[in-house]
Amino acid sequence: MKLYEALADELAELMASGVLRPGEKLPSVRQQQERRGVSPSTVFQAYYQLEARGLIESRPRSGYYVAARRFAATPEPEVSRPDAASTLVDVSELVFQVLEASRAPGNVPLGSAFPSPFLFPLDKLGRAVTASMRHIDPWSTIADLPPGNAELRRQIALRYQLDGLQVSPDDIVITNGALEALNLCLQAVVRPGDTVLVESPSFYAALQALERIGLKAVEVATHPREGIDLGALSMAIAQHKPAACWLMTSFQNPLGSLMPPEKKQALVELLAAHEVPLIEDDVYGELYFGAQRPALAKRFDSKGIVMHCSSFSKCLAPGFRVGWAAAGRFARQVERLKLTTSLAAAMPSQLALAAYLGQGGYERHLRQLRSALAGQQQQMLAAIAAHFPHGTRVTQPQGGYFLWVVLPESVDALELHRQALALGISIAPGPMFSAKRAFRNCIRLNYGHAWDERQASALATLGMLACRS
Ligand SMILES: Cc1ncc(COP(=O)(O)O)c(C=O)c1O
């Protein structure tokens, strides 16, 4: 990481944690220069980067100030309070309806699960595909069965090492995206009729996975900033004797919540004490806005109960469909399930990603991606504060690219979705994220696309529709 980027990240972290407050003056360039021993151009570059992210603003002849957050008036949603009963899941029809209706290419994709494809180094990846196929060992096209391409698994193991974790390449199974990894991990530990604990709200594909194999869901209270409530989780374990727990500990979809490291540790200890396997969905972990990648819950796992699943779909290579599971003591079962489910992940994608990771441009790409997402989040929050009805609540995640918006009780999110779609705007209505179709006045918005006139006008239209409801 370059010096100016480290300085910018350090200051962004101080702003995120509230040490530097909106409207407060930043240390002058000279102060930074003298105290930190860095050059003026390093400080200027750091400040320019923060300005581009919308975090600070320059005032003529006065210096740099933490941006006055116009959205500071929009409060945070409250902790969810799902009822404690288990339920068979039946969300797929609603999810398919909403996704199909939203798919038209001309829509403003606020309901999409993907960030803009223009944020990814598709040209470099394309070159990596061509080069790796040119040098391919013909035998590898038929020999690289699960657990997957050895060089790619080695590269992934090296990234775990950077995150303070020792994971052997032999225990990593390459899959068709994270969704396959998650489904295989689930299958490895449950039988039809079992109960699985999930967050409230939870990622709809997790609910669909439970529905597919006839599992019961128990939705557990979740804090919009700090993730699942451990007291409620402990009670749910005692009451339901679950076969597994499926969570997102960093930048949860849809809340964006991030469990602090000590909470992740307590989570793993609680689950280990009751022998409940944890399926840790970590597809957004690389998209952090602070100084460091958040710790993985897997880092606190001494018993092998955590099955960590991730992919390159959200941070590097959408459409390549390369994900993986590091499934701890269940790794061999997951490997066999992979073989019997879809045999192997596509070879050209695996080879290209292994080559790309080996070249060393990944960190630079990630820094640019995070910086773009952080800036876009500020823009969308400001638009919500300006246009949404009184009584709106919204999350302010420290990573990822989703906002969870709680609208006044009078708003029906499914109706809002229909009205918005008629005007060419997609949103993700709250009931998609609950086995019990709760969150009827909530929506998830995607800020992963460049902020422009269309986005600004779509947010104003949405606000107007919500105000009229
Ligand atoms: C929370 C979450 N987990 C998993 C996935 C699936 O990831 P992949 O595209 O790598 O299968 C998604 C994609 O939307 C997601 O949002």
Short mmCIF file of C-alpha atoms and ligand atoms in Angstrom, two decimals, residues 113-114 176-182 203-205 246 248 251-253 281-284 310-314 319 321-323 401-402 444, ligand 1:
data_model
loop_
_atom_site.label_atom_id
_atom_site.label_comp_id
_atom_site.label_asym_id
_atom_site.label_seq_id
_atom_site.Cartn_x
_atom_site.Cartn_y
_atom_site.Cartn_z
CA ALA A 113 -27.19 -7.86 -5.97
CA PHE A 114 -24.15 -6.89 -8.07
CA ASN A 176 -18.99 -22.51 -8.84
CA GLY A 177 -19.23 -19.25 -6.91
CA ALA A 178 -19.85 -18.83 -3.21
CA LEU A 179 -23.45 -19.94 -3.54
CA GLU A 180 -22.40 -23.48 -4.44
CA ALA A 181 -19.87 -23.47 -1.60
CA LEU A 182 -22.57 -22.41 0.87
CA PHE A 203 -29.84 -13.11 2.48
CA TYR A 204 -32.71 -14.53 0.38
CA ALA A 205 -30.55 -17.20 -1.28
CA TRP A 246 -25.64 -19.69 8.53
CA MET A 248 -22.57 -13.25 7.43
CA PHE A 251 -21.04 -6.63 5.78
CA GLN A 252 -24.14 -8.73 6.03
CA ASN A 253 -26.56 -8.77 3.13
CA ASP A 281 -20.72 -16.42 4.21
CA ASP A 282 -17.95 -13.87 3.62
CA VAL A 283 -18.44 -12.67 0.04
CA TYR A 284 -18.18 -8.99 0.99
CA SER A 310 -16.30 -16.81 -0.28
CA SER A 311 -15.75 -16.02 -3.95
CA PHE A 312 -14.30 -13.55 -6.43
CA SER A 313 -17.76 -12.65 -7.74
CA LYS A 314 -18.19 -9.41 -5.77
CA GLY A 319 -19.35 -14.03 -14.04
CA ARG A 321 -18.19 -18.17 -11.09
CA VAL A 322 -15.20 -19.04 -8.93
CA GLY A 323 -15.75 -19.42 -5.21
CA TYR A 401 -22.53 -1.91 -1.24
CA PHE A 402 -25.99 -2.20 0.32
CA ARG A 444 -32.46 -2.79 0.25
C1 LIG B 1 -24.54 -12.68 0.72
C2 LIG B 1 -24.24 -13.40 -0.53
N1 LIG B 1 -23.70 -14.62 -0.46
C3 LIG B 1 -23.41 -15.31 -1.58
C4 LIG B 1 -23.67 -14.80 -2.81
C5 LIG B 1 -23.36 -15.61 -4.01
O1 LIG B 1 -22.06 -15.38 -4.44
P1 LIG B 1 -21.54 -16.00 -5.83
O2 LIG B 1 -22.02 -15.09 -6.92
O3 LIG B 1 -20.07 -16.05 -5.71
O4 LIG B 1 -22.13 -17.37 -5.94
C6 LIG B 1 -24.24 -13.53 -2.93
C7 LIG B 1 -24.58 -12.97 -4.25
O5 LIG B 1 -25.48 -12.15 -4.39
C8 LIG B 1 -24.51 -12.81 -1.76
O6 LIG B 1 -25.05 -11.59 -1.79
#
